[in-house]
Short mmCIF file of C-alpha atoms and ligand atoms in Angstrom, two decimals:
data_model
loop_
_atom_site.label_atom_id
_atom_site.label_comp_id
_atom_site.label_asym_id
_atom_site.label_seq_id
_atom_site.Cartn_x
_atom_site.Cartn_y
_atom_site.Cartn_z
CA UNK A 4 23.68 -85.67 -12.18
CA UNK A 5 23.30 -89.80 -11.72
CA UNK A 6 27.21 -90.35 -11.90
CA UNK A 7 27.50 -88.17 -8.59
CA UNK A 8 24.32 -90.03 -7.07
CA UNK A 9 25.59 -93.57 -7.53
CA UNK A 10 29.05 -92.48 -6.40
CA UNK A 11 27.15 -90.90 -3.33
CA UNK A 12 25.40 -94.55 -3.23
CA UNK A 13 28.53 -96.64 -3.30
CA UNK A 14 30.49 -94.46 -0.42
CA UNK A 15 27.48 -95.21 1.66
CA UNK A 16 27.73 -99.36 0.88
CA UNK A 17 31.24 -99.05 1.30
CA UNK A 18 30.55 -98.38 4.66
CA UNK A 19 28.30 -101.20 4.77
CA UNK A 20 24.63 -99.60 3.91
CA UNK A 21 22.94 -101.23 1.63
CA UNK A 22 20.71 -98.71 -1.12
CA UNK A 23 16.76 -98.40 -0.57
CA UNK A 24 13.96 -99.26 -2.83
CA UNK A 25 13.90 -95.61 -4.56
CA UNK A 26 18.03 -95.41 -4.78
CA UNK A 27 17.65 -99.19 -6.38
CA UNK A 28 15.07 -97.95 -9.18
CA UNK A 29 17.77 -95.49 -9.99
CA UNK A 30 20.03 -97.76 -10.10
CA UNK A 31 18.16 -100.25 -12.68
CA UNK A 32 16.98 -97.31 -14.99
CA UNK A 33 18.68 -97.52 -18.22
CA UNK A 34 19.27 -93.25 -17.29
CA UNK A 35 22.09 -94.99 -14.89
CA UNK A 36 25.04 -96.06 -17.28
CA UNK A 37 26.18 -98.90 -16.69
CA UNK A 38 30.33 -98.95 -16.72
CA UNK A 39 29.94 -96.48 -14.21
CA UNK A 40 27.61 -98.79 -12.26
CA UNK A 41 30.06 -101.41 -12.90
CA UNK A 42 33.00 -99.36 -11.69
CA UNK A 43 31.44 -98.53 -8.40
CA UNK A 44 29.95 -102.25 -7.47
CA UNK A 45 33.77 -103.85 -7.97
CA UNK A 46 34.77 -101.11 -5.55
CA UNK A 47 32.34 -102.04 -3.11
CA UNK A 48 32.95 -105.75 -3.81
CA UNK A 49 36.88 -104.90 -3.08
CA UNK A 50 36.21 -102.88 0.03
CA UNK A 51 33.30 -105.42 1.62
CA UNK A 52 34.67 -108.55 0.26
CA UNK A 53 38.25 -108.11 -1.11
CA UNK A 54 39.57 -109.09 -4.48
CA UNK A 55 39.09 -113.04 -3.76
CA UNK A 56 36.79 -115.24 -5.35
CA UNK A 57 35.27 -118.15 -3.85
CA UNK A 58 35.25 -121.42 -6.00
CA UNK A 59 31.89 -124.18 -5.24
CA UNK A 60 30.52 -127.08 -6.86
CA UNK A 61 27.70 -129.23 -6.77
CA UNK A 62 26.34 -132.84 -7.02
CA UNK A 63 22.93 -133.67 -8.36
CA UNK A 64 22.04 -136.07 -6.35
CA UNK A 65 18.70 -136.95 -6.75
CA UNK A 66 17.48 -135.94 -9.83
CA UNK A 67 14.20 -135.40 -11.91
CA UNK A 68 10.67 -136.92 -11.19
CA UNK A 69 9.65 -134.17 -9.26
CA UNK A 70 6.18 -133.53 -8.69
CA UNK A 71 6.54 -129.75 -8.60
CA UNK A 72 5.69 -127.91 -11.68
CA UNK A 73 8.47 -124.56 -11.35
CA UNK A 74 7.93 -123.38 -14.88
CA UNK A 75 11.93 -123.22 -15.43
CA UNK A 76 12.82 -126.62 -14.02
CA UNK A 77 14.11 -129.48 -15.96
CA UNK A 78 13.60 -131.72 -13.51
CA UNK A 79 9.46 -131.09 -13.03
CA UNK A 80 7.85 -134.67 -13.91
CA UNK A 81 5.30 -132.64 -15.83
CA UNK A 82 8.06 -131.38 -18.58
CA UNK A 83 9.50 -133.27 -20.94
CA UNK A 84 13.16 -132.65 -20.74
CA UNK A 85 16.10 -134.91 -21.42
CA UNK A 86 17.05 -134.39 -17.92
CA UNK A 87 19.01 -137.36 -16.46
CA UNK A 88 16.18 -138.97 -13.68
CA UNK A 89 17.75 -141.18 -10.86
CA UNK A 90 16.98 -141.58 -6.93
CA UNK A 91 19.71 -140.91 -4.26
CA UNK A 92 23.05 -141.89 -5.49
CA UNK A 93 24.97 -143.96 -3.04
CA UNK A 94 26.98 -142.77 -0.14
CA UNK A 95 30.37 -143.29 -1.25
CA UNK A 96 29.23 -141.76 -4.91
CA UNK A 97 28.59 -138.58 -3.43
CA UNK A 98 31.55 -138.78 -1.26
CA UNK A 99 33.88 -139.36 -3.98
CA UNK A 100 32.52 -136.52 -6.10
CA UNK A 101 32.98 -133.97 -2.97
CA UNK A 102 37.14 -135.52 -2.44
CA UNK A 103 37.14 -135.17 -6.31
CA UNK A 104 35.69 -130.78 -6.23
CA UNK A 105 38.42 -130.72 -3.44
CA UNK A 106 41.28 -131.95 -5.23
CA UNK A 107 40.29 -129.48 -7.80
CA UNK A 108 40.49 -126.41 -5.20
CA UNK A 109 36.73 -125.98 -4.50
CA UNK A 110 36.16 -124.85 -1.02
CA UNK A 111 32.21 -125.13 -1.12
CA UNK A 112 30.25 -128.89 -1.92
CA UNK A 113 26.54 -128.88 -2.47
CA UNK A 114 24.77 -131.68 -2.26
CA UNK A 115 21.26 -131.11 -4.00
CA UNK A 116 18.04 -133.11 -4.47
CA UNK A 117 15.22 -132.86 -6.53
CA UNK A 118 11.79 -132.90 -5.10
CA UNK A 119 9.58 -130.62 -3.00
CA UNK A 120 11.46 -131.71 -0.03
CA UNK A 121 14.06 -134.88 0.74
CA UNK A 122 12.20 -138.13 1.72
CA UNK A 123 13.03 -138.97 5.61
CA UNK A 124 15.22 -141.95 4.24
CA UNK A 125 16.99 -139.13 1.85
CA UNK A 126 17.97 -137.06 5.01
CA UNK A 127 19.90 -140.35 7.06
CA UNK A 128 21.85 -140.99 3.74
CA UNK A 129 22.47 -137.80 3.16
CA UNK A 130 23.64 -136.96 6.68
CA UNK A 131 25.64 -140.32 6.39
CA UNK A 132 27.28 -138.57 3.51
CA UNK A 133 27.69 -135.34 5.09
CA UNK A 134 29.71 -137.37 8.04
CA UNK A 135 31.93 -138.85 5.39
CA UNK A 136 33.13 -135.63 3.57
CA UNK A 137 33.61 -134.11 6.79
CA UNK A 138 35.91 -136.91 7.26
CA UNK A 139 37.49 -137.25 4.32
CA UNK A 140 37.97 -133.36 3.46
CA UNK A 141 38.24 -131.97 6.66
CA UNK A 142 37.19 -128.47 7.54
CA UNK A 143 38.70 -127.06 4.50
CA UNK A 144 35.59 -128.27 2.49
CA UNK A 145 32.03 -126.37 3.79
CA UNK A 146 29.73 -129.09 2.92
CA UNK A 147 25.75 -127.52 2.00
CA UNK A 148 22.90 -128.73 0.97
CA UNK A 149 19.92 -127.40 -0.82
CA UNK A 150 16.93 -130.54 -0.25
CA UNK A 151 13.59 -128.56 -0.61
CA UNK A 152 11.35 -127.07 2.08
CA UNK A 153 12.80 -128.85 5.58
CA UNK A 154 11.49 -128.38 9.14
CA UNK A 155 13.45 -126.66 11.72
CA UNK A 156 14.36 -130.12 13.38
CA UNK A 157 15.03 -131.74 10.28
CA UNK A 158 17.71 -128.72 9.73
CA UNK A 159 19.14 -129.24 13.28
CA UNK A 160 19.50 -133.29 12.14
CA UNK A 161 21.75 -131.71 9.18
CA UNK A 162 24.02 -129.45 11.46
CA UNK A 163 24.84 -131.94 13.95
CA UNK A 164 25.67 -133.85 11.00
CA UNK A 165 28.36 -131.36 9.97
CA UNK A 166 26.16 -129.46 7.36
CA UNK A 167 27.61 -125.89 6.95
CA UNK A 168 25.29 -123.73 4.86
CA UNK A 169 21.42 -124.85 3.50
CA UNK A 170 20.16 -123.14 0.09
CA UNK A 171 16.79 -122.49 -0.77
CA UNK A 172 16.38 -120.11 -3.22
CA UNK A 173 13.24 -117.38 -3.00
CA UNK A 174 14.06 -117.50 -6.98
CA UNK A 175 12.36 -114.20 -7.63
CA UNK A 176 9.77 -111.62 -5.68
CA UNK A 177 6.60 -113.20 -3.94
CA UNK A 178 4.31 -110.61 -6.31
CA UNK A 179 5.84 -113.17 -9.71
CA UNK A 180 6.22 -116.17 -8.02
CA UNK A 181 2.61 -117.63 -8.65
CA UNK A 182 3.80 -116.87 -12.48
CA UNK A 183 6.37 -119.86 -12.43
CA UNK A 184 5.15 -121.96 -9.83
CA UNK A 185 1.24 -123.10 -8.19
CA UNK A 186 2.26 -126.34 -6.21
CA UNK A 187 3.88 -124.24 -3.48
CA UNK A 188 3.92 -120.89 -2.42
CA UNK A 189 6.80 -118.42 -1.73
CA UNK A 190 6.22 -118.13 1.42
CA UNK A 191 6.74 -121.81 2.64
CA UNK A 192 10.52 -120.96 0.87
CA UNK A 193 10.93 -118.08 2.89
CA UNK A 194 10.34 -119.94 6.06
CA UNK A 195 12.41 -122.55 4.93
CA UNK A 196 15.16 -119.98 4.82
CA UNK A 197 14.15 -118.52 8.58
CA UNK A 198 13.98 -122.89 9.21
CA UNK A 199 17.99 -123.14 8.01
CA UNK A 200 19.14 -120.05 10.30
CA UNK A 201 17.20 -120.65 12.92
CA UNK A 202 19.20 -123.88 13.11
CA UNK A 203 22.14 -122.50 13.33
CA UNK A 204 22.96 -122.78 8.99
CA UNK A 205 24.31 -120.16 7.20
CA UNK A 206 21.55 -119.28 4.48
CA UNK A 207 22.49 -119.29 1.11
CA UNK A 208 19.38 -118.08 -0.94
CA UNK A 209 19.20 -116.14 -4.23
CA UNK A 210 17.23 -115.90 -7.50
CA UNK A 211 16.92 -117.05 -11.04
CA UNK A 212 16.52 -114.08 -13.55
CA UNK A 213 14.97 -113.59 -17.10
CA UNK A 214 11.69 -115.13 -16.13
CA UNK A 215 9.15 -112.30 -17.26
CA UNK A 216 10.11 -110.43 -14.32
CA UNK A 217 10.72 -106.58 -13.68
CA UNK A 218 13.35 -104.33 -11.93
CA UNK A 219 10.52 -104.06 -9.56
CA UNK A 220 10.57 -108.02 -8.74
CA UNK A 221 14.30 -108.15 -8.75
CA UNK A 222 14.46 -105.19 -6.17
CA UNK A 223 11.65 -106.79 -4.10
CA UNK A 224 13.90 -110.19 -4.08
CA UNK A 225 16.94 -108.53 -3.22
CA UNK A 226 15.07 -106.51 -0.51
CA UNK A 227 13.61 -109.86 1.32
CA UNK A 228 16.88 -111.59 0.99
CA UNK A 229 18.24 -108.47 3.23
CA UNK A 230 15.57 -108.43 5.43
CA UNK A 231 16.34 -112.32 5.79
CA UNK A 232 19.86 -111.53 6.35
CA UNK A 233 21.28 -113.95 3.99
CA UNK A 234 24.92 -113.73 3.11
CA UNK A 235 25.46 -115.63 0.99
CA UNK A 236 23.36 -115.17 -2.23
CA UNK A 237 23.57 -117.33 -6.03
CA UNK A 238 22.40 -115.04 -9.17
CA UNK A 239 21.09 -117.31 -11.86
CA UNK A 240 20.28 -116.57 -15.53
CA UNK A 241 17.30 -118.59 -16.99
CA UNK A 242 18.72 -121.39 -19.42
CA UNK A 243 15.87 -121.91 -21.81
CA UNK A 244 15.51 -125.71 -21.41
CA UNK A 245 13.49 -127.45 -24.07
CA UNK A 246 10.25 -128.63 -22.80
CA UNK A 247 10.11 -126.42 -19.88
CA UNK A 248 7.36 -123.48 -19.82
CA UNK A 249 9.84 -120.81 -20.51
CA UNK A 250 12.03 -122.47 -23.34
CA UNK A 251 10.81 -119.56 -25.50
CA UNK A 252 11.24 -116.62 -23.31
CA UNK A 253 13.80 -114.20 -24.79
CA UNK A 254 17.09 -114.44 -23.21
CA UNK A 255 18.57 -112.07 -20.96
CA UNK A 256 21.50 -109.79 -22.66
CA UNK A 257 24.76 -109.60 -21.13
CA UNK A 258 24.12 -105.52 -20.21
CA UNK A 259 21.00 -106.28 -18.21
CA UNK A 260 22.71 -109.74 -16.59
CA UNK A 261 25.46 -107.00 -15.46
CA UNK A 262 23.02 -104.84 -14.14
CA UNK A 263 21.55 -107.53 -11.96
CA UNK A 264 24.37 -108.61 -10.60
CA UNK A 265 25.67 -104.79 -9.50
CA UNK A 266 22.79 -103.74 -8.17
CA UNK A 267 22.42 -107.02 -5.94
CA UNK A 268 25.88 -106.02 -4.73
CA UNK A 269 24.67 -102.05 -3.83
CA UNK A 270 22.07 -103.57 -2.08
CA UNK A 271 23.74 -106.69 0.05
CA UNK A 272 27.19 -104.85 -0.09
CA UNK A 273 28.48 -107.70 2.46
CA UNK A 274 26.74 -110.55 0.67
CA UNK A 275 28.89 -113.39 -1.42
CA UNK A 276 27.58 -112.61 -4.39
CA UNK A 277 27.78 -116.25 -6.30
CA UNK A 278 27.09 -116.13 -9.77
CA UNK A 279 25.57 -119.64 -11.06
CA UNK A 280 23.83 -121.69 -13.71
CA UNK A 281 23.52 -119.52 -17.10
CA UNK A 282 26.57 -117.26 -16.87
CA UNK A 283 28.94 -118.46 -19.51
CA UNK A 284 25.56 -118.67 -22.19
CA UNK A 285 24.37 -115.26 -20.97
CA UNK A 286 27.49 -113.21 -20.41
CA UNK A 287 29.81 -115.30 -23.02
CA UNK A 288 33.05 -113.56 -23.11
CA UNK A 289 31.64 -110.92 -21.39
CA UNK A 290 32.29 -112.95 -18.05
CA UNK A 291 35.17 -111.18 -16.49
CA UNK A 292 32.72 -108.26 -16.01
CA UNK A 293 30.67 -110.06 -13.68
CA UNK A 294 33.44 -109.46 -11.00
CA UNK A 295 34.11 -105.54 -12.10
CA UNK A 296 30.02 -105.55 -11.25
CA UNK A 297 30.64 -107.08 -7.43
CA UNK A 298 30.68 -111.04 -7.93
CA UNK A 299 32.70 -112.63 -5.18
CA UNK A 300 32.02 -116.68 -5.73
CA UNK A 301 31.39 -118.76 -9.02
CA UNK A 302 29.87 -121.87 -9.24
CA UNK A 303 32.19 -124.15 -11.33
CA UNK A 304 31.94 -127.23 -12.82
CA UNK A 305 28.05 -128.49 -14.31
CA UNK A 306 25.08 -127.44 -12.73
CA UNK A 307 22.09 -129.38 -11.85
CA UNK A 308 21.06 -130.70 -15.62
CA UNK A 309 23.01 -128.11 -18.04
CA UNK A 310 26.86 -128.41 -18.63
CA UNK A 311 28.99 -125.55 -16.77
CA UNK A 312 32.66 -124.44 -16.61
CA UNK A 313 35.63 -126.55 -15.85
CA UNK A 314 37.35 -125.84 -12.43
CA UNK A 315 40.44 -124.79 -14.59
CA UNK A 316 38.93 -122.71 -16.88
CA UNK A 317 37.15 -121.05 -14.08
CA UNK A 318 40.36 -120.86 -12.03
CA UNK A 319 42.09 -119.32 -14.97
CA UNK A 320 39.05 -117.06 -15.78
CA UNK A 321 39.71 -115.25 -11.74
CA UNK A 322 43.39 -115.00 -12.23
CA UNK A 323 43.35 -113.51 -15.80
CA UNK A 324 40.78 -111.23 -14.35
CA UNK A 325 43.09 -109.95 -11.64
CA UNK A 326 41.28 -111.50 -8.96
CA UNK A 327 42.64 -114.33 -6.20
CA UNK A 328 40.77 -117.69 -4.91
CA UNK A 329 39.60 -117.61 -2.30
CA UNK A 330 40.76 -120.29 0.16
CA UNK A 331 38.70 -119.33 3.00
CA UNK A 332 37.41 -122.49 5.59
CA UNK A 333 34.25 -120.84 6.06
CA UNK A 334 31.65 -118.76 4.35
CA UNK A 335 31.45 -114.91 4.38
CA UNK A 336 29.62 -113.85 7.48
S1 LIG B 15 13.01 -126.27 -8.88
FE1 LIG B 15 13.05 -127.93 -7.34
S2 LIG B 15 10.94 -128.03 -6.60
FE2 LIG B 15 10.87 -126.92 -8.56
S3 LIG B 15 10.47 -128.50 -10.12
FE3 LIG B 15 12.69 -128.24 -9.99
S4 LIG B 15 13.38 -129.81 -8.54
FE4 LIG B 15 11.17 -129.56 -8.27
#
């Protein structure tokens, strides 16, 4: 009787234990249906989390030209994408967007570059700019960043700058990864990740989904992103950009996209579960579901090259949904 396992399942992550590899196959079998999935992970969500959700938004920096070839990635200088390609904005640019995502109710700034890492003259600017916000916000604003692979001490230069949380995705299992990238490996991201908390960062590190990959991949990602005790996790949908390696993969459906994002929250039951770039296209007006499957955060506003949600429509989006915003100063530990 499945309904009676995953019940069993979800009193356990209610209490904080996150399933194992063979309870997660159960989980992602299509013999597991899924409004009783769903039912279960917004109970966890309410009992780990509560029934807030967390607003962020992000700036793209520095975008395009970069010499990475991630199969997905508008911004690769090997596809040809009409994504917008400029070096570091200025200072007060980046400062002005963050006071402007405040003023809208966003608790959470990003500041994201393109590129295999940030350039040492990147970091100084962008540590400059971390100052500001810090500044001009105040400590209702946790200001991230999400710069490429960085070096222990160059992390430690970000913190003392007032950098909150670093993200660096692990995007999908290390078994796939050589499928949609070959100019780095997954495991200089990973130690990237161990880089950020070692300094002292909260992590924030998630995946990108409908790549080619299986329930197997997903559950292996999920697993190391426990294992790395991140907390703080963004679910992304593949947006099939035009002149990127996988503009013709099929998309994702909004059943399996729900799936995803309920069994990330059985397995990281404490983890923000943030859900990102693809989730209006993929889940369309299927979108309040995403919380009834254990979302606790949105990204609002555009993402790094494709157009998002307004903050209002978002804000409205959580209300109508029966859910609060979350005002909290700092992430979910
Ligand atoms: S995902 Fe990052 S590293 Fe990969 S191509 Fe895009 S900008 Fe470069």
């Amino acid at each position: 009787m499945i309904e009676r396992d995953v019940e069993i399942m979800a009193m356990c992550c209610m209490d904080g234990h996150g399933v194992n590899r063979s309870e997660a196959q159960l989980l992602a079998s299509p013999e597991c249906p899924l409004d009783w999935l769903l039912a279960w992970g917004g109970r966890i969500r309410n009992t780990r989390i509560g029934k807030s959700v967390r607003l962020c938004s992000i700036v793209n920096a520095r975008s395009g030209n970069c010499s990475e070839d991630c199969a997905f990635c508008a911004q690769s200088a090997r596809h040809r994408t009409s994504a917008p390609i400029h070096s570091l904005l200025p200072i007060g640019k980046i400062v002005e967007t963050a006071k402007y995502a405040a003023a809208l109710g966003t608790t959470c700034f990003g500041i994201v570059s393109s590129g295999r890492r940030a350039t040492p003259a990147d970091l100084v600017s962008i540590a400059m700019a971390v100052e500001a916000i810090r500044n001009e916000c105040g400590s209702k604003m946790t200001i991230g960043a999400s710069l490429g692979c960085l070096d222990y001490s160059e992390l430690c230069y970000l913190k003392n700058a007032g950098l909150g949380h670093y993200n660096h995705n692990l995007e999908t299992s290390e078994s796939f990864y050589p499928r949609i990238c070959t100019t780095h490996t997954w495991e200089e991201r990973r130690r990237t990740v161990e880089n950020a908390r070692s300094a002292g960062l909260q992590v924030c590190s998630g995946g990108l989904f409908g790549l080619g990959e299986s329930w197997e991949d997903r559950i292996s990602l999920a697993l190391s992103l426990r294992d790395l005790k991140v907390t703080n996790v963004p679910i992304n949908f593949l947006m099939r950009i035009p002149g990127t390696v996988t503009a013709q993969r099929p998309s994702l459906n909004p059943d399996e996209a729900l799936r995803i994002i309920a069994l990330f929250r059985f397995m990281l039951p404490d983890a923000t579960i943030r859900i990102c770039g693809g989730r209006a296209a993929i889940l369309g007006e299927r979108q309040p579901d995403m919380f009834a499957a254990g979302a606790s955060a949105l990204l609002t506003g555009n993402y790094l090259t494709t157009p998002g949600v307004d903050v209002e429509t978002d804000k409205r989006l959580i209300t109508d949904s029966g859910f609060g915003l979350d005002n909290c100063e700092i992430f979910k530990q």
